[in-house]
mmCIF file of C-alpha atoms in Angstrom:
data_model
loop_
_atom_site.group_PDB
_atom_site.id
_atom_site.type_symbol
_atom_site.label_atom_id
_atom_site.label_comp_id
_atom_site.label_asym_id
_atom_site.label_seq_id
_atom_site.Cartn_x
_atom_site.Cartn_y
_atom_site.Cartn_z
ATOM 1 C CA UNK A 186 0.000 0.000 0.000
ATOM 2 C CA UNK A 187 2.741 2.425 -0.500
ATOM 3 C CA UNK A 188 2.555 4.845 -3.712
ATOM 4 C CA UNK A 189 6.558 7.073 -3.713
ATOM 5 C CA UNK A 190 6.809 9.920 -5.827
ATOM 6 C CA UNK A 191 9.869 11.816 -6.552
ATOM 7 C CA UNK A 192 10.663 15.172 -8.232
ATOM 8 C CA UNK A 193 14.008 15.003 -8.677
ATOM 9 C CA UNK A 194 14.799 12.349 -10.615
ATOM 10 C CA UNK A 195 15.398 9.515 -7.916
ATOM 11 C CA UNK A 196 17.021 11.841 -5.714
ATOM 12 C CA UNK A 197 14.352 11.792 -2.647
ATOM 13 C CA UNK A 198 11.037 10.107 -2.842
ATOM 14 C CA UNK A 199 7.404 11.242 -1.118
ATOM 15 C CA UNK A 200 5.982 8.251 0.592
ATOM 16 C CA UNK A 201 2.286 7.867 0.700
ATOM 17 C CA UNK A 202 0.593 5.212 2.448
ATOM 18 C CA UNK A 203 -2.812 6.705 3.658
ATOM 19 C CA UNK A 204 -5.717 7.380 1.108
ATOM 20 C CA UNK A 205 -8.765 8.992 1.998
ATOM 21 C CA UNK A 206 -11.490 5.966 1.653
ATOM 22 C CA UNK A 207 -8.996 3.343 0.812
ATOM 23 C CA UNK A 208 -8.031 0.621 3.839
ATOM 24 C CA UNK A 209 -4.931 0.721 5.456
ATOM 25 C CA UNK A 210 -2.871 -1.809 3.630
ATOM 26 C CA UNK A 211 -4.593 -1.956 0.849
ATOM 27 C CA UNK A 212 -2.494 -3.731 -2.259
ATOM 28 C CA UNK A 213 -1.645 -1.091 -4.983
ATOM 29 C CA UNK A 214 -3.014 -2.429 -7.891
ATOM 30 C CA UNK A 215 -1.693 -0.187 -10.488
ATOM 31 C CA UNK A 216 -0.286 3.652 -10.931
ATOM 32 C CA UNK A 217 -0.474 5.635 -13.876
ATOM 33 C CA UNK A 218 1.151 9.119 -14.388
ATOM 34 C CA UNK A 219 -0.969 11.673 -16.402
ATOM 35 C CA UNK A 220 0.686 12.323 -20.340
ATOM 36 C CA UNK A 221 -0.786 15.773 -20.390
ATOM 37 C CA UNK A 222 -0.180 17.327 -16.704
ATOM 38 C CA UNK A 223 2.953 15.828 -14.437
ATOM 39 C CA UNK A 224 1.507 16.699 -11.237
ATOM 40 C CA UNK A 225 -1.823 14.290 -11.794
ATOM 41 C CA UNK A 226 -1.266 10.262 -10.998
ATOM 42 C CA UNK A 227 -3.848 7.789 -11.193
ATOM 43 C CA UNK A 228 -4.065 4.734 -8.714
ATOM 44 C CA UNK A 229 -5.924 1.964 -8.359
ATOM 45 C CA UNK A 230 -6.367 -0.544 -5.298
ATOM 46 C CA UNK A 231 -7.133 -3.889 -4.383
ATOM 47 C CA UNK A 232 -8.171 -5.181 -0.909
ATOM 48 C CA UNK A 233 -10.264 -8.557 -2.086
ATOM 49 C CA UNK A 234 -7.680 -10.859 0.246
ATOM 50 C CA UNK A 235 -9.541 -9.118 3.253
ATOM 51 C CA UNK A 236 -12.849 -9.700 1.565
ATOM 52 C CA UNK A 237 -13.444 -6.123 0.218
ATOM 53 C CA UNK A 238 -14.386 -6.434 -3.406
ATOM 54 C CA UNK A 239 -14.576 -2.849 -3.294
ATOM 55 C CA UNK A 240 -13.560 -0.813 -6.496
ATOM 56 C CA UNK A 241 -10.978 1.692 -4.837
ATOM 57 C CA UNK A 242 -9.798 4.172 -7.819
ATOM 58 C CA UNK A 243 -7.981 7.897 -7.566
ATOM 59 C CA UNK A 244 -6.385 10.549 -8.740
ATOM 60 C CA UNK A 245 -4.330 13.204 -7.644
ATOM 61 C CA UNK A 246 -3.500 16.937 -9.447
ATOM 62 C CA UNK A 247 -0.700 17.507 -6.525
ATOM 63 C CA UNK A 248 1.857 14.859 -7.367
ATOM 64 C CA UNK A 249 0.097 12.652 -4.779
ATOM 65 C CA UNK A 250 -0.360 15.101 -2.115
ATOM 66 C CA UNK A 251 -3.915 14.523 -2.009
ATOM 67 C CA UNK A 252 -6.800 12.610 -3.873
ATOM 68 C CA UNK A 253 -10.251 12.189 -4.510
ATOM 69 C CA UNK A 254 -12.108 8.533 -5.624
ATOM 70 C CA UNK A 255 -13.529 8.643 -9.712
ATOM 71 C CA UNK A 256 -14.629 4.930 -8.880
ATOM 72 C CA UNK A 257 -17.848 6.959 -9.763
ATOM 73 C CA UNK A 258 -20.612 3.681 -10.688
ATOM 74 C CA UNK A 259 -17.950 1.274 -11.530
ATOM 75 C CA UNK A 260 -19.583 -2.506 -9.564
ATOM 76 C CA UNK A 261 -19.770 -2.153 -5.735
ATOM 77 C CA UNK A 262 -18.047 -5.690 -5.728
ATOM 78 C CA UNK A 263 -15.217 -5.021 -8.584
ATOM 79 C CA UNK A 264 -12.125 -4.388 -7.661
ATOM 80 C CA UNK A 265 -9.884 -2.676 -10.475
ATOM 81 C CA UNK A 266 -6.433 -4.543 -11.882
ATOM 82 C CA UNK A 267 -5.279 -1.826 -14.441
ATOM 83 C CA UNK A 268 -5.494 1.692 -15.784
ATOM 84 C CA UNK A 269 -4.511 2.756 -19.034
ATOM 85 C CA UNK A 270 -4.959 6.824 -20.157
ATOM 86 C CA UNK A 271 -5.692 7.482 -23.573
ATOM 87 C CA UNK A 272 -2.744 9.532 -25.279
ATOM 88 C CA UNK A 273 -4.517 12.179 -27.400
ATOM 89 C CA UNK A 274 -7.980 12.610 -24.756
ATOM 90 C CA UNK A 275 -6.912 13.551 -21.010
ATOM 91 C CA UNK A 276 -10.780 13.067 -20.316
ATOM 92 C CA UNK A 277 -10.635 9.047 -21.354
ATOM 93 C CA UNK A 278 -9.378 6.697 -18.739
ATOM 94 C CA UNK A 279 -9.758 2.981 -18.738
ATOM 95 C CA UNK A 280 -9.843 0.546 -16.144
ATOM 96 C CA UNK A 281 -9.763 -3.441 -16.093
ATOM 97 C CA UNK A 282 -11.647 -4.686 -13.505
ATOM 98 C CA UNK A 283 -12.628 -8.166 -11.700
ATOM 99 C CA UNK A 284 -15.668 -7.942 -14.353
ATOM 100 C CA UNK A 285 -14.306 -6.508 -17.714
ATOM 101 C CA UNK A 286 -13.114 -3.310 -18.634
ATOM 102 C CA UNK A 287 -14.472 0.130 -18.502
ATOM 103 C CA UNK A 288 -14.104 3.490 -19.562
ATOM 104 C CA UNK A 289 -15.007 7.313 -18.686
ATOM 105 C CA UNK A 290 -15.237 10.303 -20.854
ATOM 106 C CA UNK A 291 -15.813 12.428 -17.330
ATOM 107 C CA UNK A 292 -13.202 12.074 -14.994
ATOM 108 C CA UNK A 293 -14.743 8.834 -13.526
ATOM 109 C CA UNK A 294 -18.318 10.263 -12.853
ATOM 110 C CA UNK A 295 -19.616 7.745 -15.543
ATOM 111 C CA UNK A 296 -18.317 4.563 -16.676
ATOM 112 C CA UNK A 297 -19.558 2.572 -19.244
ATOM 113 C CA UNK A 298 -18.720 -1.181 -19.770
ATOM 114 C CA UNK A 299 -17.221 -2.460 -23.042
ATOM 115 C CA UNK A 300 -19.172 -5.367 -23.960
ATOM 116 C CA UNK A 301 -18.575 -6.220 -27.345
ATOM 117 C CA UNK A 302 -16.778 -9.489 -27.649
ATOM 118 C CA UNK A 303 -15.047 -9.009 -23.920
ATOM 119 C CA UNK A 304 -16.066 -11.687 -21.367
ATOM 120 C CA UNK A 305 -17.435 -10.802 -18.060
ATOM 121 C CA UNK A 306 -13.643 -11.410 -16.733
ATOM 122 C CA UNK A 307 -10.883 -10.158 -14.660
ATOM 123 C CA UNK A 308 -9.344 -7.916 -16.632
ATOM 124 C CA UNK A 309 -5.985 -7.816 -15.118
ATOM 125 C CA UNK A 310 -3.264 -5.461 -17.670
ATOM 126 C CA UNK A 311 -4.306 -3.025 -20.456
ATOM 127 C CA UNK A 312 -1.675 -1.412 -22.878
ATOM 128 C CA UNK A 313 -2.527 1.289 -25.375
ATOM 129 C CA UNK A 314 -0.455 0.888 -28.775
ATOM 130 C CA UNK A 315 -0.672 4.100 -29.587
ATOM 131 C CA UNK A 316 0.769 3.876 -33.176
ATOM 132 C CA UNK A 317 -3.004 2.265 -34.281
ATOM 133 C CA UNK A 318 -4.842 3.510 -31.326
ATOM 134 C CA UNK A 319 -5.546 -0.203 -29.988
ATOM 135 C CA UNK A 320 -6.452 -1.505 -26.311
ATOM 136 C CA UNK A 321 -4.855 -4.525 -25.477
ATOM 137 C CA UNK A 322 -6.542 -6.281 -22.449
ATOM 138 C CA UNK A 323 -5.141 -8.837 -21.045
ATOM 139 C CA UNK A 324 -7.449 -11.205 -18.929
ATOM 140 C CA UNK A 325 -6.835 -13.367 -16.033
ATOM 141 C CA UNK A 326 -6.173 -16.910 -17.530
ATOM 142 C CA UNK A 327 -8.275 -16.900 -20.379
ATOM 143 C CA UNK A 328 -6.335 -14.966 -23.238
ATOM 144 C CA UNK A 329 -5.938 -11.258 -24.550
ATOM 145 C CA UNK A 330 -8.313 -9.017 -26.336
ATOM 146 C CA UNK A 331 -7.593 -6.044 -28.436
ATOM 147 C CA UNK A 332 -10.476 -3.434 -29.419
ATOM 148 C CA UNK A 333 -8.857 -1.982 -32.689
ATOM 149 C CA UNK A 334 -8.963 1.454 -33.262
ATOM 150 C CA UNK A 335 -11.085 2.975 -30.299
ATOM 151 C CA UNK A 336 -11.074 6.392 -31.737
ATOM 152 C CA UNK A 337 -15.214 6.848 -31.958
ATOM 153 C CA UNK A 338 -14.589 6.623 -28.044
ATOM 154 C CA UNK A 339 -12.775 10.359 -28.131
ATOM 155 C CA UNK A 340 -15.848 11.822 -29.615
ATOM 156 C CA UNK A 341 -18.618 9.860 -28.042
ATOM 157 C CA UNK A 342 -20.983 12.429 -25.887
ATOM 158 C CA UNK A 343 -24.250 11.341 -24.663
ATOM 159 C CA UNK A 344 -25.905 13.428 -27.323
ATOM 160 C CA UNK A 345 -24.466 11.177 -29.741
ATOM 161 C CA UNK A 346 -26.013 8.154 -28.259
ATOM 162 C CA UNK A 347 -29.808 9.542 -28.302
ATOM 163 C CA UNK A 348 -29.330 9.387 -31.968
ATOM 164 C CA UNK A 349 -30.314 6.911 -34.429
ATOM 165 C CA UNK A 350 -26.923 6.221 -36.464
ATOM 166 C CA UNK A 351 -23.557 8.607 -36.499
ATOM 167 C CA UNK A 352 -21.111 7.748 -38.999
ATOM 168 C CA UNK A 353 -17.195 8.815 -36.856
ATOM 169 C CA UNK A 354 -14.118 9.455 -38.353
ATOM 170 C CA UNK A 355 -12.356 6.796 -40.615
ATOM 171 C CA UNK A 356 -8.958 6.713 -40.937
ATOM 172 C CA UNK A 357 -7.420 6.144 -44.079
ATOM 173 C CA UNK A 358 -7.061 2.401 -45.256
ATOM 174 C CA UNK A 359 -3.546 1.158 -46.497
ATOM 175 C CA UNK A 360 -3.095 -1.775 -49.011
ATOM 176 C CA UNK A 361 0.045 -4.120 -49.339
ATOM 177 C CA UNK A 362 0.763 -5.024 -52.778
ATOM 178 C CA UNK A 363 3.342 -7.692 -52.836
ATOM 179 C CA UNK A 364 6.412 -7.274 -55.042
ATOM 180 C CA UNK A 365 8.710 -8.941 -57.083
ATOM 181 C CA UNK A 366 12.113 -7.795 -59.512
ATOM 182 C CA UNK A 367 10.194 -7.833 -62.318
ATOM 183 C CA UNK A 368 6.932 -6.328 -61.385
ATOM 184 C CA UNK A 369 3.912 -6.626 -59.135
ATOM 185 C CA UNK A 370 2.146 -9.662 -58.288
ATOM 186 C CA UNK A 371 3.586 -13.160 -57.767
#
């Protein structure tokens, strides 16, 4: 349950071991600095060997000096694995949780599940590649999943769920045509 944070480079460290609404001793699940601002750090914490299946997520904007829970309605009994921040949107965060993965558009006040092809399963690492704009999820035993291209989520609003069809961005396709020395084809 520790979280250090230095400021210099290694050269002295800020302990923290005391969250407000998280339980003393509480396993550190996973920390993830901000791209976009260096002073906000998101954490997430796991205390299901005491029998709290409680999802315990925060952030600080003080380099850890104090922080606030954006577990928002994430499950009562879903404790969160992983956080990954998206690299172009400093609004969407994603979490992998006991129950599948997540995401906010709202600094945790909302989170919505992804459903689509992802099992109801612990969710326990998630990597952007950035490059293509993939999630990568890993889950606990049963594989890895990767939702290609989540773009649409950077310009989902609620607005754009009330309506009947919205056609998002498309990025441009690319074709490989095989070559030989004397020409295309094979």
């Amino acid at each position: 349950g520790l979280i250090q944070v230095t400021l210099d480079g290694g050269g002295t460290c800020n302990t923290y071991d005391s969250f407000k609404d998280v339980p003393d001793g509480c396993y550190v699940s996973g920390v993830e600095p901000s791209r976009f601002d260096e002073k906000v750090i998101y954490a997430s914490f796991d205390n299901h060997k005491r029998d709290d299946f409680k999802p315990y997520l925060l952030v600080s904007d003080n380099y850890g000096k104090s922080w606030k829970s954006i577990a928002g309605n994430l499950p009562e009994n879903g404790p969160v694995h992983s956080i990954a921040l998206d690299h172009v949107d400093p609004e969407l965060v994603f979490v992998g949780t006991e129950f599948g993965v997540f995401f906010t558009r709202d600094s945790g006040k909302n989170w919505t599940q992804l459903k689509a092809g992802i099992p109801t399963i612990a969710c326990r690492d998630l990597e952007i590649q950035r490059r293509e704009n993939d999630l990568v999820i890993a889950s606990f035993g049963r594989g890895f999943y990767i939702l290609d291209d989540y773009t649409p989520l950077r310009n989902l609003e609620p607005a754009t769920l009330e309506q009947e069809a919205t056609i998002f961005p498309v990025k441009d396709a690319l074709i490989y045509n095989p070559a030989t020395q004397i020409g295309y084809g094979a």
